[in-house]
Coordinates of C-alpha atoms in Angstrom, one line a residue:
Chain A
X13 CA 0.0 -0.1 0.1
X14 CA 1.7 3.4 -1.1
X15 CA 1.9 6.2 1.5
X16 CA -1.7 8.1 1.6
X17 CA -3.1 11.1 3.5
X18 CA -3.0 11.0 7.2
X19 CA -6.2 12.7 8.7
X20 CA -6.4 13.1 12.4
X21 CA -9.4 10.9 13.7
X22 CA -11.5 13.6 14.5
X23 CA -11.9 14.5 11.1
X24 CA -12.9 11.1 9.9
X25 CA -16.6 12.5 9.0
X26 CA -15.0 14.9 6.5
X27 CA -13.1 12.1 4.6
X28 CA -14.4 9.9 1.8
X29 CA -11.9 7.1 1.0
X30 CA -13.9 4.2 -0.5
X31 CA -16.2 4.7 -3.7
X32 CA -18.1 1.7 -2.6
X33 CA -19.6 3.5 0.4
X34 CA -22.2 6.1 0.5
X35 CA -21.2 9.7 0.4
X36 CA -23.3 12.6 0.8
X37 CA -21.7 16.2 0.1
X38 CA -25.1 18.0 1.2
X39 CA -24.7 16.3 4.6
X40 CA -21.5 18.4 5.2
X41 CA -22.5 22.0 6.5
X42 CA -20.2 24.5 5.2
X43 CA -20.3 26.3 8.3
X44 CA -19.1 23.6 10.4
X45 CA -16.0 24.2 12.1
X46 CA -14.4 20.9 13.3
X47 CA -10.8 22.4 13.7
X48 CA -11.8 25.4 15.5
X49 CA -10.9 26.4 19.0
X50 CA -14.0 28.5 19.2
X51 CA -12.2 31.7 19.2
X52 CA -11.6 33.3 15.9
X53 CA -8.5 35.3 17.1
X54 CA -6.8 32.0 18.2
X55 CA -7.4 30.1 15.3
X56 CA -5.9 32.7 13.2
X57 CA -2.9 32.6 15.3
X58 CA -3.0 28.7 15.0
X59 CA -3.1 29.3 11.2
X60 CA 0.2 31.4 11.1
X61 CA 2.0 28.9 13.5
X62 CA 1.0 25.9 11.4
X63 CA 2.3 27.7 8.4
X64 CA 5.6 28.4 10.0
X65 CA 5.5 24.5 10.9
X66 CA 4.9 23.5 7.4
X67 CA 7.8 25.7 6.2
X68 CA 9.9 23.5 8.2
X69 CA 8.5 20.1 7.4
X70 CA 8.6 21.3 3.5
X71 CA 12.3 22.2 4.1
X72 CA 12.8 18.5 5.1
X73 CA 10.6 17.0 2.5
X74 CA 12.5 18.8 -0.2
X75 CA 15.9 17.6 1.3
X76 CA 14.5 14.1 1.7
X77 CA 13.6 13.5 -2.1
X78 CA 12.0 10.2 -1.3
X79 CA 8.3 11.3 -2.1
X80 CA 6.2 13.5 -4.1
X81 CA 3.1 15.6 -2.8
X82 CA 0.1 16.6 -5.0
X83 CA -2.4 18.6 -3.3
X84 CA -5.5 19.3 -5.2
X85 CA -7.7 22.3 -4.3
X86 CA -11.3 22.1 -5.7
X87 CA -14.3 24.2 -4.9
X88 CA -16.8 26.4 -6.9
X89 CA -15.8 30.2 -7.7
X90 CA -14.7 32.2 -4.6
X91 CA -14.5 29.0 -2.5
X92 CA -11.2 30.1 -1.3
X93 CA -8.5 28.4 -3.4
X94 CA -6.3 31.4 -3.9
X95 CA -6.5 32.3 -0.1
X96 CA -5.5 28.8 0.9
X97 CA -2.5 28.8 -1.1
X98 CA -1.6 32.4 0.3
X99 CA -2.4 31.4 4.0
X100 CA -1.5 27.8 4.2
X101 CA 1.5 27.5 1.7
X102 CA 2.7 31.2 1.7
X103 CA 5.4 30.7 4.2
X104 CA 7.0 28.1 2.3
X105 CA 10.2 28.7 0.4
X106 CA 9.2 28.5 -3.4
X107 CA 12.4 26.1 -3.8
X108 CA 10.4 22.9 -4.0
X109 CA 6.9 24.3 -4.0
X110 CA 4.9 24.7 -7.4
X111 CA 1.3 25.8 -8.3
X112 CA -0.5 24.9 -11.6
X113 CA -3.8 26.7 -12.2
X114 CA -5.9 25.0 -14.8
X115 CA -8.2 26.9 -17.0
X116 CA -10.4 25.7 -19.9
X117 CA -7.9 23.7 -21.9
X118 CA -6.6 25.4 -25.3
X119 CA -6.4 23.9 -28.6
X120 CA -3.3 21.7 -28.3
X121 CA -4.7 20.5 -24.9
X122 CA -7.8 19.5 -26.5
X123 CA -6.4 17.6 -29.1
X124 CA -4.8 15.0 -26.2
X125 CA -6.6 13.2 -23.6
X126 CA -7.9 15.0 -20.5
X127 CA -4.9 13.8 -18.4
X128 CA -2.2 14.8 -20.6
X129 CA -1.6 18.2 -19.4
X130 CA -2.2 17.3 -16.0
X131 CA 0.2 14.5 -16.1
X132 CA 3.1 16.7 -17.4
X133 CA 2.4 18.9 -14.1
X134 CA 2.7 16.5 -11.3
X135 CA 5.3 16.5 -8.9
X136 CA 9.1 15.5 -9.1
X137 CA 10.9 13.9 -6.2
X138 CA 10.8 16.3 -3.3
X139 CA 8.5 18.6 -5.0
X140 CA 5.1 20.0 -3.5
X141 CA 2.6 20.7 -6.4
X142 CA -0.6 22.5 -5.7
X143 CA -3.3 22.2 -8.1
X144 CA -5.5 25.2 -8.3
X145 CA -8.3 23.4 -9.9
X146 CA -7.3 20.2 -11.6
X147 CA -8.5 17.3 -13.8
X148 CA -11.8 17.2 -11.8
X149 CA -13.0 20.1 -14.0
X150 CA -13.2 17.7 -16.7
X151 CA -16.0 15.6 -14.8
X152 CA -17.8 18.9 -13.6
X153 CA -18.1 21.4 -16.4
X154 CA -18.8 18.9 -19.2
X155 CA -21.3 17.2 -16.9
X156 CA -23.1 20.5 -16.3
X157 CA -23.2 21.4 -19.8
X158 CA -24.8 18.2 -20.7
X159 CA -21.8 17.0 -22.8
X160 CA -20.8 14.2 -20.6
X161 CA -22.9 11.5 -18.7
X162 CA -23.6 7.6 -18.3
X163 CA -20.9 5.6 -19.6
X164 CA -18.7 8.5 -20.7
X165 CA -18.7 10.0 -17.3
X166 CA -18.2 6.5 -15.7
X167 CA -15.3 5.8 -17.9
X168 CA -13.8 9.2 -17.2
X169 CA -14.0 8.8 -13.4
X170 CA -12.3 5.3 -13.5
X171 CA -9.7 6.9 -15.6
X172 CA -9.0 9.3 -12.8
X173 CA -8.9 6.6 -10.1
X174 CA -6.5 4.5 -12.3
X175 CA -4.2 7.8 -12.8
X176 CA -4.2 8.6 -9.3
X177 CA -3.3 5.0 -8.2
X178 CA -0.4 5.2 -10.5
X179 CA 0.7 8.4 -8.8
X180 CA 0.4 6.9 -5.5
X181 CA 2.2 3.6 -6.3
X182 CA 4.9 5.6 -7.6
X183 CA 5.9 7.7 -4.5
X184 CA 3.1 10.6 -4.9
X185 CA 0.9 11.3 -1.9
X186 CA -2.2 12.8 -3.2
X187 CA -4.1 15.2 -0.9
X188 CA -7.4 16.3 -2.4
X189 CA -9.4 19.1 -0.8
X190 CA -12.8 20.0 -1.7
X191 CA -13.4 23.6 -0.2
X192 CA -17.0 23.5 0.4
X193 CA -19.1 26.8 0.6
X194 CA -22.8 27.6 0.8
X195 CA -24.6 29.4 -1.8
X196 CA -25.2 32.3 0.6
X197 CA -21.6 32.7 1.4
X198 CA -20.7 32.6 -2.5
X199 CA -23.2 35.3 -3.2
X200 CA -21.5 37.8 -0.4
X201 CA -18.2 36.9 -1.8
X202 CA -19.0 37.7 -5.3
X203 CA -20.4 41.1 -4.4
X204 CA -17.3 41.8 -2.4
X205 CA -15.3 41.3 -5.7
X206 CA -17.6 43.9 -7.1
X207 CA -17.6 46.4 -4.5
X208 CA -13.9 46.2 -3.5
X209 CA -11.3 47.9 -6.0
X210 CA -8.8 45.5 -4.9
X211 CA -10.8 42.4 -5.6
X212 CA -12.5 43.4 -8.7
X213 CA -9.8 41.9 -11.0
X214 CA -10.8 38.6 -9.7
X215 CA -14.4 38.9 -11.0
X216 CA -15.3 36.9 -14.1
X217 CA -18.7 37.5 -15.2
X218 CA -18.9 33.8 -16.3
X219 CA -18.9 33.2 -12.3
X220 CA -22.4 34.7 -12.4
X221 CA -23.5 32.0 -15.2
X222 CA -22.0 29.4 -13.0
X223 CA -23.8 30.5 -10.0
X224 CA -27.0 30.0 -11.9
X225 CA -26.5 26.5 -12.2
X226 CA -25.3 26.2 -8.6
X227 CA -27.5 23.2 -8.1
X228 CA -26.2 21.4 -11.0
X229 CA -22.6 21.9 -10.0
X230 CA -23.3 20.7 -6.6
X231 CA -25.0 17.4 -8.1
X232 CA -21.8 17.2 -10.3
X233 CA -19.5 17.5 -7.3
X234 CA -21.4 14.9 -5.2
X235 CA -21.2 12.5 -8.3
X236 CA -17.6 13.0 -9.0
X237 CA -16.5 13.1 -5.2
X238 CA -18.4 10.0 -4.5
X239 CA -16.7 7.8 -7.2
X240 CA -13.2 9.0 -6.5
X241 CA -12.6 9.1 -3.0
X242 CA -10.2 6.1 -2.8
X243 CA -8.0 4.7 -0.1
X244 CA -4.8 6.0 -2.1
X245 CA -6.4 9.5 -2.8
X246 CA -9.3 10.2 -0.6
X247 CA -11.5 13.5 -0.7
X248 CA -11.3 15.6 2.3
X249 CA -14.2 18.0 2.5
X250 CA -13.2 21.1 4.1
X251 CA -16.3 23.4 5.5
X252 CA -15.2 26.7 4.1
X253 CA -17.8 29.4 4.9
X254 CA -15.3 30.5 7.5
X255 CA -11.9 31.6 5.7
X256 CA -9.9 30.9 9.0
X257 CA -11.4 27.8 9.4
X258 CA -10.6 26.6 5.9
X259 CA -7.1 27.5 6.4
X260 CA -6.7 26.0 9.9
X261 CA -8.3 22.5 8.4
X262 CA -6.2 22.4 5.4
X263 CA -3.2 23.1 7.3
X264 CA -4.2 20.7 10.1
X265 CA -4.3 17.8 7.5
X266 CA -1.3 18.9 5.5
X267 CA 0.8 18.7 8.8
X268 CA -0.7 15.6 9.9
X269 CA 0.3 13.9 6.6
X270 CA 3.9 15.5 6.2
X271 CA 4.5 14.2 9.9
X272 CA 3.3 10.7 9.1
X273 CA 5.8 10.3 6.4
X274 CA 8.9 9.8 8.7
X275 CA 10.9 12.7 6.7
X276 CA 14.5 12.9 7.2
X277 CA 17.6 14.9 6.1
X278 CA 19.7 12.4 4.1
X279 CA 22.8 11.7 5.9
X280 CA 26.5 12.6 5.0
X281 CA 27.9 9.3 3.0
X282 CA 30.6 7.2 4.8
X283 CA 33.4 8.3 2.4
X284 CA 32.7 12.0 3.1
X285 CA 32.9 11.7 7.0
X286 CA 35.8 13.9 8.4
X287 CA 36.6 15.4 5.3
X288 CA 38.0 19.0 5.8
X289 CA 37.8 21.8 3.1
X290 CA 40.8 23.1 1.7
Chain B
X17 CA 13.0 51.6 -23.9
X18 CA 11.5 48.6 -22.0
X19 CA 11.0 48.6 -18.3
X20 CA 14.3 47.7 -16.5
X21 CA 15.4 47.1 -13.1
X22 CA 15.4 50.3 -10.9
X23 CA 18.2 50.4 -8.3
X24 CA 18.6 52.8 -5.5
X25 CA 21.0 55.4 -6.3
X26 CA 23.5 54.5 -3.5
X27 CA 24.1 50.9 -5.0
X28 CA 25.2 52.3 -8.3
X29 CA 28.7 51.0 -7.7
X30 CA 27.3 47.5 -7.8
X31 CA 25.5 47.7 -11.1
X32 CA 27.1 47.0 -14.5
X33 CA 24.7 47.8 -17.1
X34 CA 26.7 48.7 -20.2
X35 CA 29.0 46.2 -21.8
X36 CA 31.0 48.9 -23.4
X37 CA 32.1 50.1 -19.8
X38 CA 34.7 48.7 -17.5
X39 CA 33.7 46.2 -15.1
X40 CA 35.8 44.7 -12.3
X41 CA 34.2 42.0 -10.1
X42 CA 37.2 41.7 -8.1
X43 CA 36.9 45.5 -7.2
X44 CA 33.9 44.4 -5.3
X45 CA 34.3 43.3 -1.8
X46 CA 32.5 40.3 -0.9
X47 CA 32.1 41.6 2.7
X48 CA 31.0 44.9 1.9
X49 CA 27.5 46.0 3.3
X50 CA 26.2 48.8 1.4
X51 CA 22.6 48.1 2.6
X52 CA 23.2 47.6 6.2
X53 CA 22.1 49.8 9.1
X54 CA 25.5 48.7 11.1
X55 CA 23.5 46.5 13.5
X56 CA 22.7 42.8 12.5
X57 CA 19.6 42.4 14.4
X58 CA 18.1 45.6 12.6
X59 CA 19.1 44.0 9.3
X60 CA 17.5 40.9 9.9
X61 CA 14.3 42.5 10.9
X62 CA 14.4 44.8 8.0
X63 CA 14.5 41.9 5.8
X64 CA 11.5 40.3 7.5
X65 CA 9.4 43.4 7.2
X66 CA 10.7 43.7 3.3
X67 CA 9.4 39.9 2.5
X68 CA 6.1 41.2 3.6
X69 CA 6.2 44.2 1.7
X70 CA 7.2 42.1 -1.5
X71 CA 4.4 39.9 -0.7
X72 CA 2.1 42.6 -1.2
X73 CA 3.7 43.9 -4.1
X74 CA 3.7 40.5 -5.8
X75 CA 0.0 40.2 -5.1
X76 CA -0.3 43.6 -7.0
X77 CA 1.9 42.3 -9.6
X78 CA 0.0 39.3 -10.1
X79 CA -3.4 41.2 -10.1
X80 CA -2.0 43.8 -12.8
X81 CA -0.8 41.1 -15.4
X82 CA 0.8 43.7 -17.7
X83 CA 4.3 42.5 -17.0
X84 CA 6.7 39.6 -16.1
X85 CA 9.4 39.5 -14.0
X86 CA 12.5 37.2 -14.4
X87 CA 15.0 37.1 -11.7
X88 CA 18.4 35.3 -12.3
X89 CA 20.4 34.1 -9.0
X90 CA 24.0 33.1 -10.0
X91 CA 27.0 32.6 -7.9
X92 CA 29.4 30.0 -7.0
X93 CA 28.4 26.9 -4.8
X94 CA 27.3 28.0 -1.3
X95 CA 26.8 31.6 -2.4
X96 CA 23.6 31.7 -1.0
X97 CA 21.0 31.2 -3.9
X98 CA 18.4 28.9 -1.7
X99 CA 18.8 31.0 1.5
X100 CA 17.7 34.1 -0.9
X101 CA 14.8 32.2 -2.2
X102 CA 13.7 31.2 1.2
X103 CA 14.2 34.7 3.1
X104 CA 13.3 37.0 0.0
X105 CA 10.7 35.0 -1.8
X106 CA 9.5 33.1 1.2
X107 CA 6.5 35.1 2.1
X108 CA 5.2 35.4 -1.3
X109 CA 2.1 33.4 -2.2
X110 CA 3.2 30.6 -4.5
X111 CA 0.3 31.7 -6.6
X112 CA 2.2 33.6 -9.3
X113 CA 5.8 32.9 -8.2
X114 CA 7.9 29.9 -9.4
X115 CA 11.6 28.8 -9.3
X116 CA 13.2 27.0 -12.0
X117 CA 16.7 25.0 -11.1
X118 CA 19.2 24.5 -13.6
X119 CA 21.4 21.6 -13.6
X120 CA 23.6 20.2 -16.2
X121 CA 21.4 19.8 -19.2
X122 CA 20.0 16.0 -19.9
X123 CA 20.3 14.4 -23.3
X124 CA 17.3 16.1 -24.9
X125 CA 18.3 19.5 -23.8
X126 CA 21.9 19.0 -25.2
X127 CA 20.3 18.1 -28.7
X128 CA 18.8 21.9 -28.9
X129 CA 20.6 25.0 -28.6
X130 CA 21.5 26.2 -24.9
X131 CA 18.6 28.8 -24.8
X132 CA 15.8 26.2 -25.5
X133 CA 15.1 25.0 -22.0
X134 CA 15.7 28.5 -20.6
X135 CA 13.2 30.2 -23.1
X136 CA 10.6 27.3 -22.0
X137 CA 10.5 28.6 -18.5
X138 CA 10.4 32.2 -18.6
X139 CA 7.6 33.9 -16.8
X140 CA 4.0 34.4 -18.2
X141 CA 1.9 37.7 -17.9
X142 CA 1.9 38.4 -14.1
X143 CA 4.4 35.7 -13.1
X144 CA 7.5 36.3 -11.1
X145 CA 10.2 33.5 -12.0
X146 CA 13.3 33.0 -10.1
X147 CA 16.1 31.1 -11.7
X148 CA 18.3 29.3 -9.5
X149 CA 21.2 29.3 -11.6
X150 CA 20.8 30.0 -15.2
X151 CA 21.7 30.0 -18.9
X152 CA 24.8 31.8 -17.4
X153 CA 26.1 28.4 -16.4
X154 CA 26.4 27.8 -20.1
X155 CA 29.3 30.6 -20.5
X156 CA 31.0 29.3 -17.1
X157 CA 31.3 25.5 -17.0
X158 CA 32.4 25.1 -20.5
X159 CA 34.8 28.1 -20.4
X160 CA 36.6 26.7 -17.1
X161 CA 36.4 23.2 -18.8
X162 CA 38.3 24.4 -21.9
X163 CA 35.4 23.6 -24.2
X164 CA 34.5 27.4 -25.1
X165 CA 36.4 30.3 -25.7
X166 CA 37.1 33.0 -28.5
X167 CA 34.7 33.5 -31.0
X168 CA 32.6 30.7 -29.6
X169 CA 32.3 32.4 -26.4
X170 CA 31.8 36.0 -27.7
X171 CA 29.0 34.4 -29.9
X172 CA 27.2 32.9 -27.2
X173 CA 27.6 36.0 -24.8
X174 CA 26.0 38.0 -28.0
X175 CA 23.1 35.5 -27.9
X176 CA 22.3 35.9 -24.4
X177 CA 22.2 39.8 -24.6
X178 CA 19.8 39.3 -27.8
X179 CA 17.8 36.8 -26.0
X180 CA 17.5 39.1 -22.7
X181 CA 16.6 42.1 -24.9
X182 CA 13.8 40.2 -26.6
X183 CA 12.4 39.4 -22.9
X184 CA 12.7 42.9 -22.1
X185 CA 11.2 44.4 -25.2
X186 CA 8.3 42.0 -24.6
X187 CA 7.2 43.1 -21.1
X188 CA 9.6 41.1 -19.0
X189 CA 11.7 43.0 -16.3
X190 CA 15.0 41.0 -16.1
X191 CA 17.0 41.1 -12.6
X192 CA 20.3 39.6 -12.7
X193 CA 22.0 39.3 -8.9
X194 CA 25.6 37.8 -8.9
X195 CA 25.7 36.6 -5.3
X196 CA 29.5 37.7 -4.5
X197 CA 31.3 35.4 -1.8
X198 CA 35.0 35.2 -0.9
X199 CA 37.0 32.0 -1.3
X200 CA 37.5 32.0 2.5
X201 CA 33.4 32.2 3.2
X202 CA 33.2 29.4 0.8
X203 CA 35.2 27.0 2.7
X204 CA 33.4 27.9 6.1
X205 CA 30.1 27.0 4.4
X206 CA 31.2 24.0 2.6
X207 CA 32.6 22.6 5.9
X208 CA 29.2 23.6 7.6
X209 CA 27.6 21.3 5.2
X210 CA 29.9 18.5 6.1
X211 CA 29.7 19.0 9.8
X212 CA 25.8 19.7 10.2
X213 CA 23.3 16.8 9.7
X214 CA 20.9 19.2 8.5
X215 CA 22.9 20.5 5.8
X216 CA 24.8 17.2 4.6
X217 CA 22.2 16.7 1.9
X218 CA 23.4 19.9 0.1
X219 CA 26.9 18.7 0.1
X220 CA 28.2 17.6 -3.4
X221 CA 31.6 16.2 -3.9
X222 CA 31.6 18.0 -7.2
X223 CA 31.8 21.2 -5.1
X224 CA 35.1 20.5 -3.9
X225 CA 36.5 19.8 -7.7
X226 CA 34.8 23.2 -8.6
X227 CA 36.5 24.9 -5.5
X228 CA 40.0 23.7 -6.7
X229 CA 39.2 26.2 -10.0
X230 CA 38.2 29.2 -7.9
X231 CA 40.3 31.6 -9.8
X232 CA 39.1 30.0 -13.2
X233 CA 35.6 30.5 -12.3
X234 CA 36.3 33.9 -11.0
X235 CA 37.8 34.9 -14.4
X236 CA 34.9 33.2 -16.3
X237 CA 32.4 35.1 -14.2
X238 CA 34.4 38.2 -14.7
X239 CA 34.2 37.8 -18.5
X240 CA 30.7 36.9 -18.6
X241 CA 29.1 39.7 -16.4
X242 CA 31.4 42.3 -18.2
X243 CA 29.8 41.3 -21.4
X244 CA 26.2 40.8 -20.4
X245 CA 25.4 43.7 -18.3
X246 CA 23.2 45.8 -20.6
X247 CA 20.8 48.5 -20.0
X248 CA 17.8 46.2 -20.4
X249 CA 19.1 43.5 -18.2
X250 CA 22.2 44.8 -15.8
X251 CA 24.1 42.8 -13.6
X252 CA 23.6 43.9 -9.6
X253 CA 26.6 42.4 -7.8
X254 CA 25.5 41.5 -4.3
X255 CA 28.2 41.2 -1.5
X256 CA 27.2 37.9 0.1
X257 CA 29.5 36.9 2.7
X258 CA 27.0 38.1 5.2
X259 CA 24.0 36.3 4.5
X260 CA 21.6 38.8 6.2
X261 CA 23.2 41.6 4.0
X262 CA 22.6 39.6 1.0
X263 CA 18.8 39.2 1.8
X264 CA 18.8 42.8 2.7
X265 CA 20.2 43.9 -0.6
X266 CA 18.3 41.7 -3.0
X267 CA 15.0 42.7 -1.2
X268 CA 16.0 46.2 -1.4
X269 CA 16.3 46.0 -5.0
X270 CA 13.5 43.9 -5.6
X271 CA 11.1 46.2 -3.8
X272 CA 12.8 49.2 -5.8
X273 CA 12.0 47.7 -9.1
X274 CA 8.5 46.5 -8.3
X275 CA 7.4 50.0 -6.9
X276 CA 8.8 51.7 -10.1
X277 CA 6.5 49.7 -12.3
X278 CA 3.2 51.6 -11.2
X279 CA 1.3 48.6 -10.6
X280 CA -2.3 48.7 -10.2
X281 CA -5.3 46.4 -9.3
X282 CA -7.1 46.3 -12.7
X283 CA -10.7 48.4 -12.3
X284 CA -13.8 46.9 -12.9
X285 CA -15.1 46.9 -16.2
X286 CA -17.9 49.8 -16.6
X287 CA -20.7 47.4 -17.5
X288 CA -20.2 45.7 -14.3
X289 CA -20.6 48.7 -11.9
X290 CA -23.3 48.5 -9.6
X291 CA -24.2 45.0 -10.3
X292 CA -26.0 43.1 -7.4
X293 CA -25.4 39.4 -7.3
X294 CA -28.6 37.3 -6.6

């Protein structure tokens, strides 16, 4: 069995790791705060100190070079993917950490299978790569648009599971977070983008069109997550109406996973012991 | 004239921006501290607060999307490229910041011109890319090994200048730092790698062989920098025997350059003014 994410026991209700078991996205409350101390200021300080710990763990992960880590951030528009990148991964050195953002495929990418461009971007030894959106868009957007269903969808979901198993079996820990927000919270965040001059650049009119199909997207997420939560690449649903809680939970799972890997600084080879530099 | 790095006036003696003018690397003292307050604790705090300012500037640079920034970190082994990445760039969000490390070219890369793999890794709009080593290795290693000189070397240096001008003329600010350390300082740092279990993984026996050719490398650096300090891509020589000073100077030039660019958050398009999200 390859290395897999390690999630603290009290977060088990938010993990889906077996496609044969029932999974209900709608049963998880986006306003829940399973990692919270109950005090926002303390939670915010905890995120800051976790980010510093994660920096040290990433340094060790990079030095160790025995594994790769792929973090997938999925969620609807405004669910907090960029904010998670900033607050959870923002203290790490850029040496060994990389993000890949996924927009609609271009002409060359469309001329290949949907996992072609994804595979090209997976982490190498020692690297942490964060996907800002991912191959899951390919089982969401076409489903909502009515271009993919039935056997075609089932095939693609199975291809994703096979692909992620390949990654896990070849040394990659695959950590998939679904940033789960409510429809009301999305309205407030979209409005904030319209009203705040420092956020306006993030507003995309297409987000309004997607919002009109909120229920369709939730159904597509439900089907995709249910089919692709596996032992080697489980889904972790993060209640994300609170930004601080979202950061806290992602950082907590990330730390727990990195600590479970027994990372080490490679020792000096025997023939270099006692060498003096002239 | 394209955007170019903006260096505070008091650092002019460390800038080489005209290949027709004299340049003497050996005239710059690696122990100099032109950015220092004279108190190490204060300098360290200044680096921390600059890193936070740089994080905000990078966020604006990413939102603005009108420019690209390529930062080149060159220097001998142990000159502090990784440390600069950690301390100067380590507070930025990984969203929009990328590093590219350059080792000896592989078989496919050697079957192309030396700038082929480099060109593939340059920043896209809004991106900051830091090169940990760079195409300059291709006018250092083969020169020291005796495989490149005379017309061959001159041609390659001219090709670098043309390539960097292309980048500058198409919206990329090219910021090249030479991390300049003394031979004594390198000895101490290599020894520290041998003696500290958390640093041993960074020790490469090849570094000892390169150290034996210290003078050859300094001469190769001298020739390369003299020929490639241009108005559109000047060299900034950073006295780097002090790690804190090195970080301080790189952060200072980076901040000065980013502030000179008149970065802005793109405003909301007129037709979206006053929209209410349903």
